[in-house]
Short mmCIF file of C-alpha atoms and ligand atoms in Angstrom, two decimals:
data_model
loop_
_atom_site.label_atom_id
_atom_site.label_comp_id
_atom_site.label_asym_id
_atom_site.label_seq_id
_atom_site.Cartn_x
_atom_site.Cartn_y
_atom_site.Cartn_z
CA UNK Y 1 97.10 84.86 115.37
CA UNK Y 2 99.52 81.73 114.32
CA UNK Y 3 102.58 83.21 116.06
CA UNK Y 4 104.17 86.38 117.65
CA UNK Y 5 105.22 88.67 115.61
CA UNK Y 6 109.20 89.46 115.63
CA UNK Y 7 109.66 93.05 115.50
CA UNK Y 8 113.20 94.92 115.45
CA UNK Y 9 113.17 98.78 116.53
CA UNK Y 10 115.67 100.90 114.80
CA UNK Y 11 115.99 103.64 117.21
CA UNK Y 12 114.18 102.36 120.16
CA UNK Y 13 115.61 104.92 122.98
CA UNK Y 14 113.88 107.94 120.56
CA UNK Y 15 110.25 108.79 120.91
CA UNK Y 16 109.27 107.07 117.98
CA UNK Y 17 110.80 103.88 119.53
CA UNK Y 18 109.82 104.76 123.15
CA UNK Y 19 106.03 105.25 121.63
CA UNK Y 20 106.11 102.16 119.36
CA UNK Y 21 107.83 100.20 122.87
CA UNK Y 22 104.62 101.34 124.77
CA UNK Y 23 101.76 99.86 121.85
CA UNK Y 24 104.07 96.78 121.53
CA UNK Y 25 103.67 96.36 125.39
CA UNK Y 26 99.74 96.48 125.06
CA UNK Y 27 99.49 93.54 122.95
CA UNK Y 28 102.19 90.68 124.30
CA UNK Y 29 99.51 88.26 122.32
CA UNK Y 30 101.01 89.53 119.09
CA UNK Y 31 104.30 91.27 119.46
CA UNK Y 32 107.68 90.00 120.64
CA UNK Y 33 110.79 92.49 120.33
CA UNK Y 34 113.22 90.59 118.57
CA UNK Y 35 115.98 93.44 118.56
CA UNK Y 36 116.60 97.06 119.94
CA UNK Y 37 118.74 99.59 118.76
CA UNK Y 38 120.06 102.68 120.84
CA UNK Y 39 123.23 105.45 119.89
CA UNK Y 40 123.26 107.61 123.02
CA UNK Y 41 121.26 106.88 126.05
CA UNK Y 42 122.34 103.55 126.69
CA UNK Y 43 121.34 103.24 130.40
CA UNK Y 44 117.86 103.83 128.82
CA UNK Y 45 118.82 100.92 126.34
CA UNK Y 46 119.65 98.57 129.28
CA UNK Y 47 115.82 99.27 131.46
CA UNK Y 48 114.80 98.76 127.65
CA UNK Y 49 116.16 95.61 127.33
CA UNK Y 50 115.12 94.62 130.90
CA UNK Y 51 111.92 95.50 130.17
CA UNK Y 52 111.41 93.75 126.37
CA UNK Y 53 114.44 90.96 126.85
CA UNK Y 54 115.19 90.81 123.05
CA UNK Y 55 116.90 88.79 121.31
CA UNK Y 56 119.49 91.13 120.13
CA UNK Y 57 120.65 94.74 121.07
CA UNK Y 58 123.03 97.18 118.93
CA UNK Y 59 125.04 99.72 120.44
CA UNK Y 60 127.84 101.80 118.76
CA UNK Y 61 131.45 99.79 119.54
CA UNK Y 62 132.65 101.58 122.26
CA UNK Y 63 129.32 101.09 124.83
CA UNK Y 64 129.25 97.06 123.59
CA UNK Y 65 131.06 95.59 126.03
CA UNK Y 66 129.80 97.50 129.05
CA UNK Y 67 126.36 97.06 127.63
CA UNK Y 68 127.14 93.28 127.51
CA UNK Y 69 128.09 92.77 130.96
CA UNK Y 70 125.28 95.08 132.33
CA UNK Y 71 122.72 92.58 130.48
CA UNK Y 72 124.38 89.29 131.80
CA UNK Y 73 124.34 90.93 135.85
CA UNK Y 74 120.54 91.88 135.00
CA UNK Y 75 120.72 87.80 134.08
CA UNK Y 76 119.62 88.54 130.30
CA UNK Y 77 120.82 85.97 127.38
CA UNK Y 78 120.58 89.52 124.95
CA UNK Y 79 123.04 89.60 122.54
CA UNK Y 80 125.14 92.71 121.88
CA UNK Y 81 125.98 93.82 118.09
CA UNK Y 82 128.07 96.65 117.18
CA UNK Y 83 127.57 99.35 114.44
CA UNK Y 84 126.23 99.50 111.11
CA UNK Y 85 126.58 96.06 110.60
CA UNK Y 86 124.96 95.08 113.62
CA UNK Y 87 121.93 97.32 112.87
CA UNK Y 88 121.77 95.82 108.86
CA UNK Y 89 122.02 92.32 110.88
CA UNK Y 90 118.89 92.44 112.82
CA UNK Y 91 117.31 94.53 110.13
CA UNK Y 92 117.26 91.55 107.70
CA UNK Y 93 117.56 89.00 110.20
CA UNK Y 94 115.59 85.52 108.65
CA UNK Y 95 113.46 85.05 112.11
CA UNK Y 96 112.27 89.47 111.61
CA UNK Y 97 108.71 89.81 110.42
CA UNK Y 98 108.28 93.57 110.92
CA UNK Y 99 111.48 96.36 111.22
CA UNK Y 100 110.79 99.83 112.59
CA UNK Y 101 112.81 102.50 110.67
CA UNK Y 102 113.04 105.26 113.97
CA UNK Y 103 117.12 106.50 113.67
CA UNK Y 104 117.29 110.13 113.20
CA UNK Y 105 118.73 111.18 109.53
CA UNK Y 106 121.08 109.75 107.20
CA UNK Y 107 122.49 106.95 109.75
CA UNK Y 108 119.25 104.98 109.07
CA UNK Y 109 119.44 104.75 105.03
CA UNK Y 110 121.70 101.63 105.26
CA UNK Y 111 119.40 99.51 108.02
CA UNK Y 112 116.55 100.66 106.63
CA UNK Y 113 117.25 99.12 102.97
CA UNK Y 114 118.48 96.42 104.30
CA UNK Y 115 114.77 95.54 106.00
CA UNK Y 116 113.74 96.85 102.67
CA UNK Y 117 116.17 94.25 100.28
CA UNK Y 118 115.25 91.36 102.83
CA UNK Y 119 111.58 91.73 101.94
CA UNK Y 120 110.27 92.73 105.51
CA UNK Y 121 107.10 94.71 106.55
CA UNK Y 122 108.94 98.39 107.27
CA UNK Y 123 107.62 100.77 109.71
CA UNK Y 124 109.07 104.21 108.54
CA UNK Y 125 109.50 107.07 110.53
CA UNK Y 126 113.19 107.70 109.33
CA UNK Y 127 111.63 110.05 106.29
CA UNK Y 128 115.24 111.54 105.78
CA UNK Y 129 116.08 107.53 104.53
CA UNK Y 130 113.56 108.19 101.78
CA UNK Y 131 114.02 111.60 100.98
CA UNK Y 132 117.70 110.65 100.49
CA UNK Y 133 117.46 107.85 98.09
CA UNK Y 134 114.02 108.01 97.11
CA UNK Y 135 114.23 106.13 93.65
CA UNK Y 136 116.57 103.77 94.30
CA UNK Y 137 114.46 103.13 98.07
CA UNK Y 138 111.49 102.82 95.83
CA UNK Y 139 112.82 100.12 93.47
CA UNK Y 140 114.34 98.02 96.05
CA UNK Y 141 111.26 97.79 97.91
CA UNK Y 142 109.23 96.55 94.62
CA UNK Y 143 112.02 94.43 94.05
CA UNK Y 144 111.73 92.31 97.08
CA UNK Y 145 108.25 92.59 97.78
CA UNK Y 146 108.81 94.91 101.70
CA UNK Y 147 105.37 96.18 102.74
CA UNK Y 148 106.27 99.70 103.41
CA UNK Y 149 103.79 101.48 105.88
CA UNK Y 150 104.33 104.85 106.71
CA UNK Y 151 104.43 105.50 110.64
CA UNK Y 152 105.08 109.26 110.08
CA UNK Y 153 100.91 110.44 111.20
CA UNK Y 154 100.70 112.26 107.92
CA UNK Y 155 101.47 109.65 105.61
CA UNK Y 156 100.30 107.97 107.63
CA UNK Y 157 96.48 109.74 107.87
CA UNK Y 158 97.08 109.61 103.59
CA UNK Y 159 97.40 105.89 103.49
CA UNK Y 160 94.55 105.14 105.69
CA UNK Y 161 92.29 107.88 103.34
CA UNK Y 162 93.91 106.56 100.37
CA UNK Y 163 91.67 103.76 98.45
CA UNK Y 164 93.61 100.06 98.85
CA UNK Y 165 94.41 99.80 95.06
CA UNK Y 166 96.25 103.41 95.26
CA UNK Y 167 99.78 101.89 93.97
CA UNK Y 168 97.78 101.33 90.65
CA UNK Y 169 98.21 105.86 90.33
CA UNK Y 170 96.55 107.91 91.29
CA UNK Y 171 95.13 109.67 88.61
CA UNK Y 172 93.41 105.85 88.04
CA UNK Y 173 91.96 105.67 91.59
CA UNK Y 174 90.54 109.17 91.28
CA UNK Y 175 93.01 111.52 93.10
CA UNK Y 176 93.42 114.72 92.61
CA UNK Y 177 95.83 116.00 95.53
CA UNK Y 178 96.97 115.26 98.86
CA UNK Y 179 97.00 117.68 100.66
CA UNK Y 180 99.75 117.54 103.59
CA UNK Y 181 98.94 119.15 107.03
CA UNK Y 182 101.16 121.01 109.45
CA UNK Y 183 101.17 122.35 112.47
CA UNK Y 184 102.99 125.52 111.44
CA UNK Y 185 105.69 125.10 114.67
CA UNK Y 186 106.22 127.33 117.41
CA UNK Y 187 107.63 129.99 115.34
CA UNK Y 188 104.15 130.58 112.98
CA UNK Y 189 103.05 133.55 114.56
CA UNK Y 190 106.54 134.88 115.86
CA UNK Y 191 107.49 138.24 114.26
CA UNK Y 192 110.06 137.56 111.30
CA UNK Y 193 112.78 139.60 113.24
CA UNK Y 194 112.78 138.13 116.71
CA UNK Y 195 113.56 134.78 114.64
CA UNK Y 196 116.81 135.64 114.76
CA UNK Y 197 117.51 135.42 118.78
CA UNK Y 198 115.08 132.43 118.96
CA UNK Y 199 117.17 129.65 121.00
CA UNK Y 200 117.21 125.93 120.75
CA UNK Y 201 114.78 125.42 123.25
CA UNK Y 202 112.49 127.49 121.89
CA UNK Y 203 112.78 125.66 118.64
CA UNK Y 204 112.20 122.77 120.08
CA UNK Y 205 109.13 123.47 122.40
CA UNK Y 206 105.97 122.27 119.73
CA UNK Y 207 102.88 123.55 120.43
CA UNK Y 208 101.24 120.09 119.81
CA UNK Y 209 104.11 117.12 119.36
CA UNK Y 210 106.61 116.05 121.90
CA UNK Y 211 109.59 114.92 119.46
CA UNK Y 212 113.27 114.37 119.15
CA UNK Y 213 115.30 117.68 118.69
CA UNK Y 214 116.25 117.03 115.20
CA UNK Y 215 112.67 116.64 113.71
CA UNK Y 216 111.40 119.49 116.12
CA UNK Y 217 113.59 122.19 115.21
CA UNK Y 218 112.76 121.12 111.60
CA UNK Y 219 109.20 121.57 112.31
CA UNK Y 220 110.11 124.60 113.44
CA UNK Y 221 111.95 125.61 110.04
CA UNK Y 222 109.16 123.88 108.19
CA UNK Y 223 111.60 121.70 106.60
CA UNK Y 224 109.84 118.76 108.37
CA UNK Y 225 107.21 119.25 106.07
CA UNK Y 226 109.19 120.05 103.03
CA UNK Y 227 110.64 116.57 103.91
CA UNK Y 228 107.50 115.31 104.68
CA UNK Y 229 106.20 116.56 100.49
CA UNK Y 230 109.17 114.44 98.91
CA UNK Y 231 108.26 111.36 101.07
CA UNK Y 232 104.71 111.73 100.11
CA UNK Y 233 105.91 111.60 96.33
CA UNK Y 234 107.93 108.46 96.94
CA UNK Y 235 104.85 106.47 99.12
CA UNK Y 236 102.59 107.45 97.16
CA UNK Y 237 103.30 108.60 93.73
CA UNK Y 238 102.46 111.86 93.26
CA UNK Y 239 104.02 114.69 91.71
CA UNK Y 240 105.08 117.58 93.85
CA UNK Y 241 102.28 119.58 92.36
CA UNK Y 242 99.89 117.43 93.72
CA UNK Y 243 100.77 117.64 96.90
CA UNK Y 244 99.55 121.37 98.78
CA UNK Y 245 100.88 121.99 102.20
CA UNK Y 246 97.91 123.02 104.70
CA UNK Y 247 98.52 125.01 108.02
CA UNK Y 248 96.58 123.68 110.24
CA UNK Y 249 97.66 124.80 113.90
CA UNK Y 250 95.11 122.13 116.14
CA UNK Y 251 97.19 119.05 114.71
CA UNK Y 252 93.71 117.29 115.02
CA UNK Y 253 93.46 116.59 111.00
CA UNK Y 254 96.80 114.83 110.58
CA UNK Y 255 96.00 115.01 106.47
CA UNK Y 256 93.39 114.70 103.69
CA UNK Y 257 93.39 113.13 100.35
CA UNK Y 258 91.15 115.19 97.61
CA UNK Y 259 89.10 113.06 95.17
CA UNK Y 260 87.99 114.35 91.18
CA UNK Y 261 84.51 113.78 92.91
CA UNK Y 262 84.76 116.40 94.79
CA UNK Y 263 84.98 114.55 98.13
CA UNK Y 264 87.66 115.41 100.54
CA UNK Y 265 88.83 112.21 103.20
CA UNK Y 266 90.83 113.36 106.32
CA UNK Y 267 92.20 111.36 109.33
CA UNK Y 268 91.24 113.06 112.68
CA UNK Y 269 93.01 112.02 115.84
CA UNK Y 270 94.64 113.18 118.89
CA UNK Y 271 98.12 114.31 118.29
CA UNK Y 272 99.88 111.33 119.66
CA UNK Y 273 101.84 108.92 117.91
CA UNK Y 274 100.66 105.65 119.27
CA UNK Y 275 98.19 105.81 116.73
CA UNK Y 276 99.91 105.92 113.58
CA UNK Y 277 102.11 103.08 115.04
CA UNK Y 278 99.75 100.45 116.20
CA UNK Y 279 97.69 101.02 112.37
CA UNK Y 280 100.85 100.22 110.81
CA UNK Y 281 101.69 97.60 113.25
CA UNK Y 282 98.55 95.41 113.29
CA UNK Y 283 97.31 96.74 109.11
CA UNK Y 284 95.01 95.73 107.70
CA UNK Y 285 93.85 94.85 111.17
CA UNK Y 286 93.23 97.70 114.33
CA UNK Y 287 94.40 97.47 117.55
CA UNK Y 288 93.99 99.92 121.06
CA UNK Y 289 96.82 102.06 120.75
CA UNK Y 290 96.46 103.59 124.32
CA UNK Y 291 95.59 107.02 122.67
CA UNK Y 292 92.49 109.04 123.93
CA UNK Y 293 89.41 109.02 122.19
CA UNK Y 294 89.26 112.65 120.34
CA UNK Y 295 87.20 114.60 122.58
CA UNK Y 296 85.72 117.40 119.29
CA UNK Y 297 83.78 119.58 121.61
CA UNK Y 298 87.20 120.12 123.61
CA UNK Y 299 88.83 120.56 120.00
CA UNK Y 300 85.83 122.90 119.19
CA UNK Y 301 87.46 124.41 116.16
CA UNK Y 302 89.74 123.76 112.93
CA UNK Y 303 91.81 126.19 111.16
CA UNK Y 304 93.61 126.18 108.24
CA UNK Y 305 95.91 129.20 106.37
CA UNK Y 306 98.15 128.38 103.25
CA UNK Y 307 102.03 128.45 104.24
CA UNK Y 308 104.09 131.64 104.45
CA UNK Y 309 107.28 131.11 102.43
CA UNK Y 310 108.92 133.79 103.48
CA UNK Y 311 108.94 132.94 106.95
CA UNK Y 312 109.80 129.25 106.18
CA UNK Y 313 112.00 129.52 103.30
CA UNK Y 314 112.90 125.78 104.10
CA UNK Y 315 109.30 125.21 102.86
CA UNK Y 316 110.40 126.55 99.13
CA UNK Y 317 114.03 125.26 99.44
CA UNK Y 318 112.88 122.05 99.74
CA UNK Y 319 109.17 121.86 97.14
CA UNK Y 320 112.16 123.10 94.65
CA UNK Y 321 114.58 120.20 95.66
CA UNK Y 322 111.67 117.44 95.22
CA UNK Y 323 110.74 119.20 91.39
CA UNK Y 324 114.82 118.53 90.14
CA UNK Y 325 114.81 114.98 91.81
CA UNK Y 326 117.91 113.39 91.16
CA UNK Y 327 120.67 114.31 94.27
CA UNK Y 328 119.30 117.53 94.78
CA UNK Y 329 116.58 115.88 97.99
CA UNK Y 330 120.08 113.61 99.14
CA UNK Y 331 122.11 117.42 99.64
CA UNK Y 332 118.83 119.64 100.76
CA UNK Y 333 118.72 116.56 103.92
CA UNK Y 334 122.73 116.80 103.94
CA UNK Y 335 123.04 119.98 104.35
CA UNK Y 336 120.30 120.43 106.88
CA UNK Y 337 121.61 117.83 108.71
CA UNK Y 338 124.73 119.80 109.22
CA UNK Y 339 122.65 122.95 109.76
CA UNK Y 340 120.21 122.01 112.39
CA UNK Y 341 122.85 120.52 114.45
CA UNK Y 342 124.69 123.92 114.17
CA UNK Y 343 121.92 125.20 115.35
CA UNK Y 344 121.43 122.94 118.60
CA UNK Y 345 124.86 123.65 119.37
CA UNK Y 346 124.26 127.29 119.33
CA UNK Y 347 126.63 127.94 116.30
CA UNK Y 348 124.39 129.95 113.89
CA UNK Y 349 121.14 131.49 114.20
CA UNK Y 350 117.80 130.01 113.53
CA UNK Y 351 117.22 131.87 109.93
CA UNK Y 352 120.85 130.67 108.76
CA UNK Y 353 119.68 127.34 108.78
CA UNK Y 354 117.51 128.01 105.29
CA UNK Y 355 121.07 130.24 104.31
CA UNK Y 356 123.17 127.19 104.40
CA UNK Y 357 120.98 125.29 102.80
CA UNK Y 358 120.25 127.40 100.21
CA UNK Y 359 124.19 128.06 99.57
CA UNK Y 360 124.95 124.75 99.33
CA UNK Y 361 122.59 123.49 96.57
CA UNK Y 362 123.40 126.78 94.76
CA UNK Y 363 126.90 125.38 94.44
CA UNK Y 364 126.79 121.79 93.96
CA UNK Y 365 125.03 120.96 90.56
CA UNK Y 366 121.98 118.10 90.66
CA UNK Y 367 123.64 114.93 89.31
CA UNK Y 368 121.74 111.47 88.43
CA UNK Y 369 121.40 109.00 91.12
CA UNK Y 370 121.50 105.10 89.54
CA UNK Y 371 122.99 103.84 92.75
CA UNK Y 372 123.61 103.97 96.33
CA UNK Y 373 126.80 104.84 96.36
CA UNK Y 374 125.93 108.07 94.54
CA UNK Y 375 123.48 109.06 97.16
CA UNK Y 376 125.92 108.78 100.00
CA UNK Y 377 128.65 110.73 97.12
CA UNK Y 378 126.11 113.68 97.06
CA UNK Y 379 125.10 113.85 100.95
CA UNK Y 380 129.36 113.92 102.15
CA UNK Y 381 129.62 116.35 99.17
CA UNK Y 382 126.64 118.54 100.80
CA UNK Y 383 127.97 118.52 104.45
CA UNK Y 384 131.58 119.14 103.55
CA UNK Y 385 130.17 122.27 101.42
CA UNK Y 386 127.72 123.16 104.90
CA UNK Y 387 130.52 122.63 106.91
CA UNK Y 388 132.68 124.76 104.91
CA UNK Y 389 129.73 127.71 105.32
CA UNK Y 390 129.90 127.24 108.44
CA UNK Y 391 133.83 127.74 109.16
CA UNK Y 392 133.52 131.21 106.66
CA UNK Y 393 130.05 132.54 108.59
CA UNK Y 394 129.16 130.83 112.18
CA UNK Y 395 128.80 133.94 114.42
P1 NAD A 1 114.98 110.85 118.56
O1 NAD A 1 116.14 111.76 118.48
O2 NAD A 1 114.08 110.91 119.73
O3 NAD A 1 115.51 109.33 118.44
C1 NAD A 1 116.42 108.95 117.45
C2 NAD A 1 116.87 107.50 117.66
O4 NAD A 1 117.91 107.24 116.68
C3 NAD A 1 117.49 107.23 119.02
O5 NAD A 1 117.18 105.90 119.42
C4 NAD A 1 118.99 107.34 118.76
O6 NAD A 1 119.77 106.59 119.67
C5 NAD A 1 119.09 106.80 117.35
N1 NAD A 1 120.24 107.34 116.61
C6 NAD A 1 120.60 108.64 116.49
N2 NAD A 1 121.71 108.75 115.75
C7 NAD A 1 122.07 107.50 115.38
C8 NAD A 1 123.14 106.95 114.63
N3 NAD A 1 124.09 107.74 114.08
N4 NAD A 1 123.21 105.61 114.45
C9 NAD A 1 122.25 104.81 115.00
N5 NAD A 1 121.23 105.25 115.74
C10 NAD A 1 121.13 106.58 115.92
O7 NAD A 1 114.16 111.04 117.19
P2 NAD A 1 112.60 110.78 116.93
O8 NAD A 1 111.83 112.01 117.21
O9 NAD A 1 112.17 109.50 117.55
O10 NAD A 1 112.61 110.62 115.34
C11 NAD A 1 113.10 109.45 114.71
C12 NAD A 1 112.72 109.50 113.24
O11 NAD A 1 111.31 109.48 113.13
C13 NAD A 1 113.18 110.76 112.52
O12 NAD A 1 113.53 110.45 111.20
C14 NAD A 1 111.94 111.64 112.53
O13 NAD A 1 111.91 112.54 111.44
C15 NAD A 1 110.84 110.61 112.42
N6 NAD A 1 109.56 111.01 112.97
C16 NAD A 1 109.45 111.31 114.29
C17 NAD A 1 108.21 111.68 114.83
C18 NAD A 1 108.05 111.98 116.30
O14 NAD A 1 106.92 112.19 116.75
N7 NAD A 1 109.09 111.99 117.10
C19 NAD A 1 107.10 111.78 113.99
C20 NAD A 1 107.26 111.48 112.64
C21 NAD A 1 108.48 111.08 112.15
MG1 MG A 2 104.99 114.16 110.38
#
């Protein structure tokens, strides 16, 4: 390899960014962290930055300064950057070959198009950025020319099963559906009534992922994977009828792409999300990832059941929201947004999370999206309507 590798992480204090942190640190022949990124947890920023000694590190304004002096006593030369701009900054700086997309929600749209306008390779795990502006997201990255690999493991699994020339569509490569694996949550076998008293921490306790709390009470909801359908029809597209969700509770098949042949490809693999990250970091090359090798006799069995939508109504909420395009995707992510973090704070009750949603984009009519500024229009229209639901109904 000619010369490291300059890699920014977007959210490097989440697990995403912790895991990606950990394969970066198995390959110092490759990788140098150019810039890290943290919101909350900033002490964990700092033994970050102690650790990686990048170039740059972005904080929100009011931890800069402490951050600053913290890194010159530890005798670093990192530079602090504040906010947004800071985090478009060393998304698009010149010297960045590779930008990993790992904010939670909406906050990452604007870093992560900036990567995607300065033409880098994109790691994305921020699937809300996509879901939001998917289009527009789209266009820009054909514009400049980004490579956009999916870190999420099943886009991830898709892309690897996909054929290379897949962008040509997939009717012409010979596909005839992805079909999108889940782990059903903790709440798949839970009787529909004792949803209602289920806490936080239940929601958040996967049977099979260790996550951030946003994404794992969405799992739990099963709007992770209605996310996870609209980002599939952006990487790879497909129309949301060609994309079937699959419970599969072992997490072991992380997704399958179906061929007109007849032939089904999956990508099998430990649960861990290492892998996912080090294919998208060293494609079209592999590299050890520090995962396991998948034991199968310990795995012993795979099952699979088709998706109850009555018990995740965020499943149907959302496969409706990808079929009228347009803002309706931009206010089903605002408004859960608002929702789940109702929800953490012990506000409403698990099954009101689907209510608010629901209410909201039966209010709001789906307008065209031709530009950014229409995206962000629709997602403060969705949480002001959310927020409004919730002053009227939180218990
Ligand atoms: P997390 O909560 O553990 O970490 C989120 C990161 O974003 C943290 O570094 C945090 O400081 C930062 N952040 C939060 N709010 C911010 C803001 N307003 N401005 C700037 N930075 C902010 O979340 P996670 O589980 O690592 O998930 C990150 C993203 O990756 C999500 O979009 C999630 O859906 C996706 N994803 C996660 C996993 C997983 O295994 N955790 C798997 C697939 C996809
Ligand atoms: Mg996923």
């Amino acid at each position: 390899m000619s010369r490291l590798q300059q890699v920014t992480v977007l959210g490097a204090t989440g697990s995403v960014g912790l895991s990606t942190l950990d394969v970066i640190a198995r390959h110092p022949d490759r990788y140098q962290v150019f810039a890290l990124t943290g919101f909350t947890r900033l002490s964990e920023l700092l033994a970050l930055c102690v650790r990686h000694a990048p170039r740059f590190a972005v904080v929100p304004e009011a931890a800069a300064r402490g951050l600053q002096d913290d890194l010159r006593a530890a005798g670093l030369s990192t530079q602090v950057l504040v906010g947004e701009e800071g985090l478009c900054q060393v998304s698009s700086d010149a010297e960045v070959d590779t930008v990993v997309a790992a904010i939670v929600g909406a906050a990452g749209l604007r870093p992560t198009l900036a990567a995607v306008d300065a033409g880098k390779k994109i790691l994305l795990a921020n699937k809300e950025a996509l879901v939001m502006s998917g289009a527009l997201f789209m266009q820009a990255v054909r514009k400049s020319g980004a490579v956009l690999l999916p870190l999420d493991s099943e886009h991830n699994a898709i892309f690897q099963c996909m054929p290379g020339d897949y962008a040509r569509g997939l009717s012409q490569v010979g596909v005839r559906r992805i079909l999108l694996t889940a782990s059903g949550g903790p709440f798949r076998q839970t009787p529909l009534a004792e949803l209602e008293h289920v806490s936080p921490d239940q929601a958040c306790a996967h049977p099979n992922w260790s996550m951030g709390r946003k994404i794992s009470v969405d799992s739990a909801s099963m709007m992770n994977k209605g996310l996870e359908l609209i980002e599939a029809c952006w990487l790879f597209d497909a129309r949301p009828d060609q994309v079937e969700v699959v419970i599969h509770p072992q997490s072991v098949i992380h997704s399958l792409v179906d061929y007109v042949d007849g032939s089904v490809l999956a990508q099998l693999g430990n649960p861990d999300m290492r892998t996912p990250i080090a294919n998208a970091l060293a494609w079209p090359e592999r590299i050890d990832s520090g995962v396991a090798p998948l034991d199968l006799f310990a795995v012993a069995r795979l099952d699979f059941e088709a998706p109850d939508e009555q018990r995740f109504p965020c499943l149907r909420l959302a496969r409706q929201a990808a079929e009228a395009g347009n803002s309706a995707p931009a206010m089903l992510n605002a408004a859960n947004e608002v929702a789940v973090a109702a929800f953490l704070e012990r506000r409403i009750r698990f099954p009101q999370i689907a209510s608010i949603i629901e209410d909201v984009l039966a209010l709001e009519p789906v307008v065209a999206v031709n530009e950014l500024g229409a995206v962000f229009e629709a997602d403060t229209k969705a949480r002001a309507l959310a927020e409004q639901w919730l002053s009227r109904n939180a218990r």
